[in-house]
Coordinates of C-alpha atoms and ligand atoms in Angstrom, one line a residue:
X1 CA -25.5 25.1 16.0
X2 CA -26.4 25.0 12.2
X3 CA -26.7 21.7 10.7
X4 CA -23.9 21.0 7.7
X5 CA -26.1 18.1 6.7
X6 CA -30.1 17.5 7.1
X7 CA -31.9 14.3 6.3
X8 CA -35.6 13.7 6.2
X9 CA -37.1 10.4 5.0
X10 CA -35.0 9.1 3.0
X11 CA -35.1 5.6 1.0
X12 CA -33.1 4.5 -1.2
X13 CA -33.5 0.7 -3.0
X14 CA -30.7 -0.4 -5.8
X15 CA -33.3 -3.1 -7.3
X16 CA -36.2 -4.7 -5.0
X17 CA -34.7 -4.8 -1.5
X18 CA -34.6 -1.4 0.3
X19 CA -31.2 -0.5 1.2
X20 CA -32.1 2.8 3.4
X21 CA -35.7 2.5 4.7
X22 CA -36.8 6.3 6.4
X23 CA -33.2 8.0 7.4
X24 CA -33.8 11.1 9.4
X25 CA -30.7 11.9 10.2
X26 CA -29.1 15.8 11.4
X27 CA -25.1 16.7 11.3
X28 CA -23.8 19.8 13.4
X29 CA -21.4 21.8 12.7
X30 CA -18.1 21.1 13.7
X31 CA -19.4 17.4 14.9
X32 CA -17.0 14.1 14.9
X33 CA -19.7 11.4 13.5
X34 CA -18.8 8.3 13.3
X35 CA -21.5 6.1 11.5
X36 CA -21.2 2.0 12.3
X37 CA -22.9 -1.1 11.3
X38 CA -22.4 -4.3 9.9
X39 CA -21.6 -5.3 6.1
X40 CA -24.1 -4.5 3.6
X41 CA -26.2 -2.2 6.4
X42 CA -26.3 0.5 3.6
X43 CA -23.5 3.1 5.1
X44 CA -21.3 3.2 1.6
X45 CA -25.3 4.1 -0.2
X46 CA -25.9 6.7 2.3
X47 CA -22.4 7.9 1.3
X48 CA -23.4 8.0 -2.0
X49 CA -26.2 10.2 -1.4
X50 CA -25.4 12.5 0.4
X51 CA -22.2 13.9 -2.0
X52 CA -24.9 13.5 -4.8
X53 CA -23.0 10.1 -6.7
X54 CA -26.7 8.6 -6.2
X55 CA -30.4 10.6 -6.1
X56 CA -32.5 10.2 -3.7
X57 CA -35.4 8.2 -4.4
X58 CA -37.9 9.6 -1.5
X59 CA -37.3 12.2 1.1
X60 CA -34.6 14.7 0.9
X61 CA -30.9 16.1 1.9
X62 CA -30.3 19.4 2.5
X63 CA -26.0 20.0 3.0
X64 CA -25.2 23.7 4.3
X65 CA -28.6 24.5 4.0
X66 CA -29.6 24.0 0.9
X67 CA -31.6 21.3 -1.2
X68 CA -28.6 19.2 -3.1
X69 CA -30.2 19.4 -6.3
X70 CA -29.6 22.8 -6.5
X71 CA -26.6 22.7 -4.1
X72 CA -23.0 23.7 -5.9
X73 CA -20.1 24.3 -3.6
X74 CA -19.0 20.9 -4.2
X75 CA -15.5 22.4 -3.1
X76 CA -16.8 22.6 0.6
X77 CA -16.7 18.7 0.7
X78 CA -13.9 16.3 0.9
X79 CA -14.4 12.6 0.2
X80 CA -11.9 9.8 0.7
X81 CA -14.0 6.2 -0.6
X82 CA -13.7 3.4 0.8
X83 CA -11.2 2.1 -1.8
X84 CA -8.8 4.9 -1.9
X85 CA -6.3 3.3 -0.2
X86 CA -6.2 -0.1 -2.7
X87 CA -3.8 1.8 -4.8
X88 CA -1.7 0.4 -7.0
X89 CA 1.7 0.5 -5.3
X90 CA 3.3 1.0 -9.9
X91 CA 1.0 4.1 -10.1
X92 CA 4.2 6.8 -11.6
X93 CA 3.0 9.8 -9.2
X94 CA 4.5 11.7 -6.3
X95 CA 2.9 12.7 -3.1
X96 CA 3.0 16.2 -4.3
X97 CA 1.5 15.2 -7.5
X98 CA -1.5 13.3 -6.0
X99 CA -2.2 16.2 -3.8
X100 CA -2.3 18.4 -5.8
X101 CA -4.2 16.4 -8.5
X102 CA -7.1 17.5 -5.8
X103 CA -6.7 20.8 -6.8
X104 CA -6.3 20.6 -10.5
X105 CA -8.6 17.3 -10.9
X106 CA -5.9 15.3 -13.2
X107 CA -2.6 14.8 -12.6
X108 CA 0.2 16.0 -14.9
X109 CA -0.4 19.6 -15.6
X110 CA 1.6 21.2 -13.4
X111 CA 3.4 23.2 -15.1
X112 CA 0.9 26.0 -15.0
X113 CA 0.9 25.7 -11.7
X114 CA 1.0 28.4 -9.4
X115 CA 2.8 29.6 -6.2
X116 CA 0.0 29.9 -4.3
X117 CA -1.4 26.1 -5.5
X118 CA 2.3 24.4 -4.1
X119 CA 1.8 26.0 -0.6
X120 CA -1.4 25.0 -0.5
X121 CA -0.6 21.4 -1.5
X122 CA 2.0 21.6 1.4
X123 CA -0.7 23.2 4.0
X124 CA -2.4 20.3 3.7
X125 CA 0.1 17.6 3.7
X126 CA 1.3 19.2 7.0
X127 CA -2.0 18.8 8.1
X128 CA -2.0 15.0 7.9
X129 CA 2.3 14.9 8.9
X130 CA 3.0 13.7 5.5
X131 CA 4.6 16.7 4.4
X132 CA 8.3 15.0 4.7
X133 CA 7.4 12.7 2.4
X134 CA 6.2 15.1 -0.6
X135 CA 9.1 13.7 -3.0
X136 CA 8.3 10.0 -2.9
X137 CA 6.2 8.0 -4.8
X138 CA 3.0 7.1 -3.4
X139 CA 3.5 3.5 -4.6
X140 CA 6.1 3.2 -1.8
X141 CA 3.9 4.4 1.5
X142 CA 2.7 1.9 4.0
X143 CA -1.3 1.7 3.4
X144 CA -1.8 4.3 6.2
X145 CA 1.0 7.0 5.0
X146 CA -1.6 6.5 1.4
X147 CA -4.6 7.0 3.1
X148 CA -3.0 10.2 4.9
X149 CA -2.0 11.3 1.3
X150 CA -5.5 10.6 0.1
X151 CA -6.9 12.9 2.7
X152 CA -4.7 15.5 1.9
X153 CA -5.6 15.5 -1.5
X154 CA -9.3 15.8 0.1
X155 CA -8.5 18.7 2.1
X156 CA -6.4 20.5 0.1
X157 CA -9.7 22.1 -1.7
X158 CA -10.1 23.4 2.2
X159 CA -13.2 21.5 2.7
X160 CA -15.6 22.4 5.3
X161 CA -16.9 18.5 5.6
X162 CA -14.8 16.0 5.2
X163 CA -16.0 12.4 4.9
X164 CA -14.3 9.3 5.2
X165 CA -15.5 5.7 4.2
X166 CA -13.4 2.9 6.8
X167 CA -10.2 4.9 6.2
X168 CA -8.5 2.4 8.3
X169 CA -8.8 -0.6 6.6
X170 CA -5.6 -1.0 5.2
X171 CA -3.7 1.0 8.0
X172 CA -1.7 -1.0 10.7
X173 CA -3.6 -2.0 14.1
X174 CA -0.4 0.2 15.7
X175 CA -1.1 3.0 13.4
X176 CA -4.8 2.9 13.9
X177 CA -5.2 5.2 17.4
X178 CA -2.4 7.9 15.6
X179 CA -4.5 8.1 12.7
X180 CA -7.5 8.9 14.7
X181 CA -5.5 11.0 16.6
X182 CA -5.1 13.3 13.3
X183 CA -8.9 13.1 12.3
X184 CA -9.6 14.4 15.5
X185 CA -7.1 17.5 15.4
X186 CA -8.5 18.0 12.2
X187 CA -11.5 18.4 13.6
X188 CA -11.0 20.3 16.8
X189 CA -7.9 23.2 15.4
X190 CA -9.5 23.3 12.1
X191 CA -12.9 23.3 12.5
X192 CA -13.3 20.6 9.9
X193 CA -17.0 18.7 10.6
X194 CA -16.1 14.7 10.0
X195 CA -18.3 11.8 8.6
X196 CA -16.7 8.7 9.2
X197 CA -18.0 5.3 8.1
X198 CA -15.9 3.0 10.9
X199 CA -16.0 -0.3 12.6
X200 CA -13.2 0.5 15.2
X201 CA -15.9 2.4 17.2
X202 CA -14.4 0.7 20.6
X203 CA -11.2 2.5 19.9
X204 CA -12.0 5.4 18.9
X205 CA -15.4 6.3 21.4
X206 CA -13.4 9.1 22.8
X207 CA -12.5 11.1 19.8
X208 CA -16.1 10.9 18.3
X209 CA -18.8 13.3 19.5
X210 CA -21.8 11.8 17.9
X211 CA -22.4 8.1 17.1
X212 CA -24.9 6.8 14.6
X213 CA -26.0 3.1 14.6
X214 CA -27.1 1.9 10.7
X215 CA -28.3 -1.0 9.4
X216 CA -31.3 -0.4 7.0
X217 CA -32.7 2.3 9.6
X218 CA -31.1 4.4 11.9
X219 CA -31.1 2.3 15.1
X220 CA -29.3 4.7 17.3
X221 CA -28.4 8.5 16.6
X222 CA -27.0 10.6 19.4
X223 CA -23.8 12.0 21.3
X224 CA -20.8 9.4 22.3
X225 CA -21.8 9.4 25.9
X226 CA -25.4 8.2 25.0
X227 CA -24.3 5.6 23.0
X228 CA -21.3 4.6 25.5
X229 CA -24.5 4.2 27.9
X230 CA -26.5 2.0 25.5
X231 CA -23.6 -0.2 24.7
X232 CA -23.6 -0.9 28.5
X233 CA -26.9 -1.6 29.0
X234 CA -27.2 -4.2 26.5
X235 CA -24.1 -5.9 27.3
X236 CA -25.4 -5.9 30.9
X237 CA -28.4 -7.4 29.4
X238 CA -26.8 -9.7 27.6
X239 CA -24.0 -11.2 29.5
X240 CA -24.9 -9.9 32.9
X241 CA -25.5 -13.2 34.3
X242 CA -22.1 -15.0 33.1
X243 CA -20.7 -11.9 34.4
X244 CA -22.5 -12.2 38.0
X245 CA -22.0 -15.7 37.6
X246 CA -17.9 -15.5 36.9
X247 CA -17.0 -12.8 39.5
X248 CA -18.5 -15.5 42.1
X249 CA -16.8 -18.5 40.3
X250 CA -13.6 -16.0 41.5
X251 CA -14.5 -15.7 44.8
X252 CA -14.2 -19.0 45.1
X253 CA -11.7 -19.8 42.9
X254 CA -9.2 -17.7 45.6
X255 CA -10.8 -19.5 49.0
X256 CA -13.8 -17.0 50.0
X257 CA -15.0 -17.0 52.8
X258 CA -14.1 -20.3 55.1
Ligands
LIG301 N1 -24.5 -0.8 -7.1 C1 -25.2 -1.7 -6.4 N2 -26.2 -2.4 -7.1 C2 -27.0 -3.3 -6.4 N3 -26.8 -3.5 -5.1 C3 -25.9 -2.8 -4.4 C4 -25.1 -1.9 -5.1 N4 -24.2 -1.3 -4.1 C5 -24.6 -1.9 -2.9 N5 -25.6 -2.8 -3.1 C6 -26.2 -3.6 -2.0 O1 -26.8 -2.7 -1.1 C7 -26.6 -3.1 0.2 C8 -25.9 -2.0 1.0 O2 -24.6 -1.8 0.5 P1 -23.5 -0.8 1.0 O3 -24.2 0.6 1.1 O4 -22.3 -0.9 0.2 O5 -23.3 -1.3 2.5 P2 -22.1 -1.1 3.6 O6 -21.3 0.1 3.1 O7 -22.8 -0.8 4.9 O8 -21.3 -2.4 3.6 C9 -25.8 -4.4 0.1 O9 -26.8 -5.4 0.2 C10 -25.2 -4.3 -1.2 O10 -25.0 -5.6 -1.7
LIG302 MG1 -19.3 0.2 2.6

């Protein structure tokens, strides 16, 4: 499958320290990645780079195929950051209105707007099962039902990539696994290829198709079953004995063998 995204040596370094030190990194089409690693481990800068909010300083990105200094179709990529869901709960706008500020870049000119613009704003609000809630103001959703908005208003452009950074910070640990379970349908009915900076790779390892492991480099990049593999090794590795060592504390525990 063609790669939506194709990165080759990149660096990047905001004063002396280098944040990204030799990324090669490749993103099918129609993939679920999810990218983890700990705070600071670069995953908002490599974010950055790739929707062209920072320049590379050595190697390159290619998205659909193209070099992304020359690369346009902005449109064909959704981005929710990582503070989009910090809103201020007195901000005067509807769902609608936020929506379909994605179309129109500002909100409050709609009254140019079209037919064809309102259905679209609803397509995509159905998309995320917010579309009952099109009237209210958005200072009034939970912090999940905002970040559902918030994608919305990313999709409503009808990306071809969308990419997420921790969308599920301020979404409710009940809410978490029905969240994901709309990132994957966007994914899988739509066709929609996903970049999602996460830590709640536990919960969500079967949703995910490809898993890639940052923190300066690229310590693991591969499919969900490889790195549901790895995971096991090392924790074999590293609590193997306590767990040999427990299961015969058990044994005994409950009488054995007399
Ligand atoms: N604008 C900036 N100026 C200087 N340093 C920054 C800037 N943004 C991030 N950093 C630093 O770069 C490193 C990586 O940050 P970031 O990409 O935000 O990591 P993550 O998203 O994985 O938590 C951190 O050490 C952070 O402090
Ligand atoms: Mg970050």
């Amino acid at each position: 499958m063609a790669s939506i995204i194709e990165i080759k040596h990149l660096f990047y370094r905001y004063e002396k320290d280098i944040v990204l030190d030799n990324i090669n990194l490749s993103i099918p089409e129609g993939s679920f990645l999810a990218i983890v690693g700990p705070n600071g481990s670069g995953k908002s800068t490599l974010l950055k780079l790739i929707l062209g909010l920072l320049k590379p300083q050595k190697g390159r990105i290619q998205l659909f195929g193209q070099e992304i200094s020359k690369f346009k179709d902005w449109q064909k990529i959704g981005y929710v950051s990582q503070k989009a869901n910090s809103f201020n709960t007195g901000f005067p706008a509807t769902v609608f209105e936020v929506v379909a500020s994605g179309l129109t870049k500002s909100i409050g000119i709609f009254k140019f707007f079209k037919k064809e613009d309102a259905a679209k704003v609803d397509q995509a609000l159905e998309a995320v099962g917010m579309e009952p809630f099109r009237r209210r103001n958005i200072g009034e959703l939970s912090g999940g039902q905002q970040q559902r908005v918030f994608i919305a208003r990313a999709l409503v452009s009808d990306p071809k990539l969308l990419i997420l950074d921790e969308p599920t910070v301020g979404v409710d640990a009940e809410n978490v696994t029905t969240f994901y379970q709309m990132l994957s349908d966007l994914n899988r009915n739509r066709g929609i290829t996903l970049l999602l900076v996460t830590h709640d790779i536990g919960t969500i390892s079967d949703k995910v198709s490809h898993v890639a492991c940052l923190n300066k480099h690229l310590h693991f990049h591969g499919e969900t079953k490889e790195f549901e593999q790895m995971r096991l090794e090392e924790m074999s590795k590293t609590y193997g004995h306590e767990v040999h060592l427990l299961s015969h504390q058990h044994q005994h525990e409950h009488g054995g063998v007399r």
